[in-house]
Each structure stands twice: as C-alpha cells, then as structure tokens.
Short mmCIF file of C-alpha atoms in Angstrom, two decimals:
data_model
loop_
_atom_site.label_atom_id
_atom_site.label_comp_id
_atom_site.label_asym_id
_atom_site.label_seq_id
_atom_site.Cartn_x
_atom_site.Cartn_y
_atom_site.Cartn_z
CA ALA A 430 76.26 125.86 130.37
CA GLN A 431 76.06 125.44 133.99
CA SER A 432 73.64 122.18 134.36
CA VAL A 433 72.28 120.77 137.01
CA SER A 434 71.14 116.94 136.86
CA GLN A 435 69.17 115.09 139.06
CA HIS A 436 68.50 111.34 138.38
CA ASN A 437 65.74 110.01 139.87
CA HIS A 438 62.50 111.02 138.67
CA HIS A 439 60.08 109.61 141.08
CA VAL A 440 60.76 107.83 143.60
CA ILE A 441 58.71 105.80 145.80
CA LEU A 442 58.95 104.64 149.52
CA SER A 443 57.63 103.81 152.96
CA GLU A 444 57.21 105.40 155.81
CA ALA A 445 60.84 105.13 157.91
CA ALA A 446 62.79 104.28 154.36
CA SER A 447 65.76 105.78 154.13
CA LEU A 448 66.38 108.42 151.43
CA GLU A 449 68.73 109.55 149.09
CA LEU A 450 68.39 111.97 146.30
CA GLY A 451 71.13 112.69 143.34
CA CYS A 452 71.70 115.35 142.65
CA ASN A 453 75.60 116.67 139.71
CA TYR A 454 76.20 119.57 138.06
CA SER A 455 78.62 120.75 134.98
CA TYR A 456 80.25 123.57 136.75
CA GLY A 457 83.44 123.31 137.87
CA GLY A 458 84.36 127.25 139.60
CA THR A 459 83.14 127.87 142.89
CA VAL A 460 79.34 126.91 142.92
CA ASN A 461 76.04 127.40 145.95
CA LEU A 462 74.45 124.79 146.10
CA PHE A 463 70.71 124.02 147.31
CA TRP A 464 67.70 122.05 147.63
CA TYR A 465 64.79 123.05 147.28
CA VAL A 466 61.08 121.43 148.21
CA GLN A 467 57.69 122.07 146.75
CA TYR A 468 54.60 120.36 148.95
CA PRO A 469 51.33 119.89 146.55
CA GLY A 470 49.47 122.95 145.92
CA GLN A 471 52.61 125.26 147.34
CA HIS A 472 55.90 127.19 146.13
CA LEU A 473 58.89 125.92 146.48
CA GLN A 474 60.38 126.10 149.80
CA LEU A 475 64.13 126.25 150.57
CA LEU A 476 65.68 123.09 152.09
CA LEU A 477 69.55 123.78 152.92
CA LYS A 478 72.10 125.22 150.95
CA TYR A 479 75.91 125.03 150.92
CA PHE A 480 78.01 127.63 150.64
CA SER A 481 81.45 127.05 152.06
CA GLY A 482 82.91 125.56 155.08
CA ASP A 483 81.83 121.72 155.81
CA PRO A 484 80.38 119.54 153.19
CA LEU A 485 77.78 118.25 155.07
CA VAL A 486 74.85 119.96 155.86
CA LYS A 487 71.21 120.03 157.70
CA GLY A 488 68.82 121.49 156.61
CA ILE A 489 65.15 121.47 158.35
CA LYS A 490 62.94 118.16 159.15
CA GLY A 491 65.57 116.45 159.00
CA PHE A 492 66.72 116.33 155.73
CA GLU A 493 70.92 117.01 155.43
CA ALA A 494 73.10 116.89 151.83
CA GLU A 495 76.72 116.33 151.83
CA PHE A 496 78.94 118.66 149.04
CA ILE A 497 81.48 115.87 147.50
CA LYS A 498 83.76 118.51 145.70
CA SER A 499 85.18 115.75 143.01
CA LYS A 500 82.33 114.34 142.18
CA PHE A 501 80.63 117.36 141.35
CA SER A 502 77.64 115.94 143.76
CA PHE A 503 75.14 116.81 146.40
CA ASN A 504 73.42 114.28 147.05
CA LEU A 505 70.25 114.90 149.66
CA ARG A 506 69.00 112.30 152.85
CA LYS A 507 67.15 111.64 155.04
CA PRO A 508 67.05 108.61 157.62
CA SER A 509 63.50 107.68 157.76
CA VAL A 510 60.88 109.21 155.88
CA GLN A 511 57.40 110.56 156.53
CA TRP A 512 54.60 110.94 154.28
CA SER A 513 54.45 114.20 155.04
CA ASP A 514 57.42 114.42 153.05
CA THR A 515 55.66 114.02 150.12
CA ALA A 516 56.66 116.43 147.87
CA GLU A 517 59.22 117.03 144.42
CA TYR A 518 62.04 117.91 144.94
CA PHE A 519 64.20 120.33 143.17
CA CYS A 520 68.46 120.17 143.73
CA ALA A 521 69.42 124.01 142.26
CA VAL A 522 73.04 126.01 141.60
CA ASN A 523 73.92 129.24 141.70
CA HIS A 524 77.08 130.42 140.15
CA PRO A 525 78.03 133.49 142.07
CA ASN A 526 78.67 136.29 139.62
CA SER A 527 80.03 139.74 141.38
CA GLY A 528 77.44 142.47 140.50
CA GLY A 529 75.19 140.05 137.86
CA TYR A 530 71.97 138.49 138.57
CA GLN A 531 71.51 135.49 140.88
CA LYS A 532 72.21 132.50 138.04
CA VAL A 533 70.58 129.49 139.97
CA THR A 534 70.41 126.88 137.36
CA PHE A 535 67.29 123.92 138.83
CA GLY A 536 67.05 120.41 138.33
CA THR A 537 64.26 118.61 136.62
CA GLY A 538 63.21 117.42 139.91
CA THR A 539 62.09 114.56 142.16
CA LYS A 540 58.57 113.56 142.95
CA LEU A 541 59.03 112.06 146.00
CA GLN A 542 55.87 109.41 147.11
CA VAL A 543 55.51 108.22 151.00
CA ILE A 544 53.16 105.84 151.40
CA PRO A 545 51.94 105.21 154.39
CA ASN B 573 54.97 138.87 156.94
CA ALA B 574 53.90 138.63 152.89
CA GLY B 575 56.97 138.13 151.09
CA VAL B 576 56.49 137.37 147.77
CA THR B 577 52.69 137.30 146.81
CA GLN B 578 51.35 137.12 142.97
CA THR B 579 48.48 137.53 141.35
CA PRO B 580 46.05 136.48 140.18
CA LYS B 581 46.56 133.00 141.43
CA PHE B 582 44.66 131.20 138.54
CA ARG B 583 43.63 132.37 135.19
CA VAL B 584 42.45 130.95 131.80
CA LEU B 585 42.74 132.50 128.90
CA LYS B 586 41.94 131.93 125.21
CA THR B 587 44.77 132.07 122.19
CA GLY B 588 45.15 135.49 121.79
CA GLN B 589 44.37 137.11 125.18
CA SER B 590 46.69 138.82 126.41
CA MET B 591 47.13 139.48 130.02
CA THR B 592 49.53 140.99 132.83
CA LEU B 593 50.79 138.97 136.12
CA LEU B 594 51.50 141.24 139.08
CA CYS B 595 54.41 139.96 141.62
CA ALA B 596 55.23 142.20 144.85
CA GLN B 597 57.67 141.00 147.11
CA ASP B 598 58.02 143.24 150.72
CA MET B 599 61.67 141.91 151.53
CA ASN B 600 63.55 145.26 150.25
CA HIS B 601 65.31 142.45 147.01
CA GLU B 602 67.18 143.77 144.32
CA TYR B 603 66.79 140.88 142.19
CA MET B 604 63.21 139.52 140.96
CA TYR B 605 62.18 136.79 138.42
CA TRP B 606 60.35 135.04 136.53
CA TYR B 607 60.62 131.64 136.25
CA ARG B 608 58.02 128.93 134.57
CA GLN B 609 57.38 125.49 135.48
CA ASP B 610 56.86 122.35 133.76
CA PRO B 611 56.03 118.53 134.19
CA GLY B 612 59.47 116.75 133.87
CA MET B 613 61.47 120.29 132.75
CA GLY B 614 61.80 121.90 136.32
CA LEU B 615 62.06 126.03 135.90
CA ARG B 616 63.63 127.24 133.53
CA LEU B 617 64.26 131.34 133.86
CA ILE B 618 61.67 133.67 132.12
CA HIS B 619 63.06 137.42 132.28
CA TYR B 620 64.82 138.86 135.76
CA SER B 621 65.33 142.38 137.01
CA VAL B 622 69.08 143.90 138.80
CA GLY B 623 66.59 146.45 140.06
CA GLU B 624 64.05 149.18 139.51
CA GLY B 625 63.93 150.22 135.88
CA THR B 626 66.34 147.16 134.09
CA THR B 627 65.70 144.04 132.72
CA ALA B 628 66.95 140.83 130.45
CA LYS B 629 65.98 138.10 129.18
CA GLY B 630 66.43 134.16 130.39
CA GLU B 631 66.98 130.99 129.13
CA VAL B 632 63.15 130.86 127.67
CA PRO B 633 61.71 135.21 127.05
CA ASP B 634 59.80 134.65 124.24
CA GLY B 635 56.50 135.25 124.36
CA TYR B 636 56.55 137.34 127.61
CA ASN B 637 57.27 141.20 128.72
CA VAL B 638 58.31 142.61 131.91
CA SER B 639 58.80 145.45 133.28
CA ARG B 640 59.81 146.87 136.50
CA LEU B 641 58.61 150.52 136.79
CA LYS B 642 58.82 150.37 141.00
CA LYS B 643 61.49 148.33 143.51
CA GLN B 644 59.33 146.04 144.70
CA ASN B 645 57.00 145.06 141.79
CA PHE B 646 57.83 142.93 138.55
CA LEU B 647 55.19 142.11 135.94
CA LEU B 648 55.14 139.64 133.33
CA GLY B 649 53.06 139.93 130.54
CA LEU B 650 51.62 137.84 127.75
CA GLU B 651 51.19 139.97 125.15
CA SER B 652 49.29 137.46 122.88
CA ALA B 653 48.45 134.30 124.96
CA ALA B 654 49.40 130.31 122.90
CA PRO B 655 48.94 127.46 124.38
CA SER B 656 52.42 126.55 124.64
CA GLN B 657 52.38 129.65 127.36
CA THR B 658 50.20 126.76 129.76
CA SER B 659 52.28 126.89 132.94
CA VAL B 660 52.99 127.72 136.42
CA TYR B 661 54.75 130.60 136.73
CA PHE B 662 56.25 131.53 139.74
CA CYS B 663 57.94 134.86 140.62
CA ALA B 664 61.04 135.47 143.39
CA SER B 665 62.87 137.70 144.26
CA SER B 666 66.77 137.88 145.95
CA TYR B 667 69.08 139.98 147.34
CA ARG B 668 72.48 141.19 145.50
CA ASP B 669 75.32 138.74 144.77
CA THR B 670 77.65 140.18 147.74
CA ALA B 671 79.85 137.74 150.20
CA GLN B 672 76.78 137.98 153.13
CA ASN B 673 74.08 137.05 150.42
CA THR B 674 74.33 133.76 148.71
CA GLY B 675 71.99 133.08 145.97
CA GLU B 676 68.81 132.08 148.25
CA LEU B 677 65.56 132.60 146.23
CA PHE B 678 61.95 133.38 147.73
CA PHE B 679 59.58 131.91 145.85
CA GLY B 680 55.68 133.02 144.94
CA GLU B 681 52.83 130.68 145.47
CA GLY B 682 52.67 130.26 142.25
CA SER B 683 50.15 131.59 139.29
CA ARG B 684 48.59 128.89 137.38
CA LEU B 685 47.74 129.43 133.55
CA THR B 686 45.81 128.11 131.11
CA VAL B 687 45.59 129.19 127.12
CA LEU B 688 42.93 127.36 125.55
#
C-alpha cells in the first residue's frame, strides 16, 4: 500500500531561519506530489505541486520543493521563514488512476511554529 | 466564488444521536471526498464519490454513510454517533483524473464534531 512519511512532527524556528521539511513516499510508479498548508483554524490549501518536468518546483509565498526520484522524496524548503508561516504542512501523493478516483495519500503532517 | 462549502461548521452530539454533514461544491467537479482529521494521524479518507449516484468506501468507512444524489452535493451521515467519531471532517472535490487534471484537491473549511 502507498504510504507517505513526514519525519518531523513539530518544528520550531525563529523568524528568518531556513526551513526544510522532509517527505518520503513508498510508491514506486508514477506519482503526482503535493504540499498542502493548513493555517490555524482554516482548511487545507495547495502550496505547490509536482507532476512532471523540472524536479524543483516553486510554489506560493516563497516555498519550493525538490522531487528526488531515486530517494522517493519531495522535501519542502523556504530560505527565510516568517511568523505568518506558522501552520501545519501536509505532504501528499497521488497515484494517477485513469478512470478511478484520486487516490491521494496524506502524510501525518508537520506543525511549524515560527517565533518572532 | 464559494468553492467547497460545508455545513454545519460545529456540532456537539450525544452518543447514539444521528446527524448529517452537507458538502456543496460549485466547480462542477466529478469527484468528491470526505476525510477526517485527527491529531498525529493526518487526513484519512472515509468515503468518496466519482460521480452522481455513486459512492465507495475509503480507509475508515465504518460508522458512516454517504449519498450523492446531485453532482454538486455530497452528504456524510452518522447514524449512531460514538465518541471515537469526535474529529474534524473535511470535504474535498477534484476533477476527474486526466492528463490535464492531476489530482489537486479543493477543500472545504471543515466541520468540527464533538460526540459526548
């Protein structure tokens, strides 16, 4: 079965620090990869996504992620975090399934707390 | 530009009571999903639907029923609520999986349910 691992459950950073959140998945075939963000009290929103092409993907608010196929990883990065980045971040993997539903598997999430 | 709308946003139930959560989307998406979010467990799929009149079980379907009588609506029912069903429930929708549409989910704002 497909699984997604997020190794950091809770990360605390000071403003301007660099961020890297790890994400590894288990499925060996073609996958689509996503990072979603959930700000306190809000719904999940798409941060960035990878389907094909350049493995370095840029998203909103200065976030980026790199797909490394050989490592089954899709780590999220940001050079300098802000207090407003305090949120929970979810990595997700979709196995393209023509004619079927979107089989999206989510990681358990990483809570990021940015201290002013 | 409503997107995905869930009602109610908050509800407190007593054990054994029944209730229905309503999800409505105005994006003409074929697929709809109900997830539950619990601390440290990420999002888990309860039920999903690939089109009007069709539903299927996800990872954690026990204790829940769903219906999709109209394309834009997806209802989640609890026939006899249990304390283990205390959670935040998220509805999501997406396009059919094609070369152009690759699995991005659009989420509602969530419904917080407490079962006493």
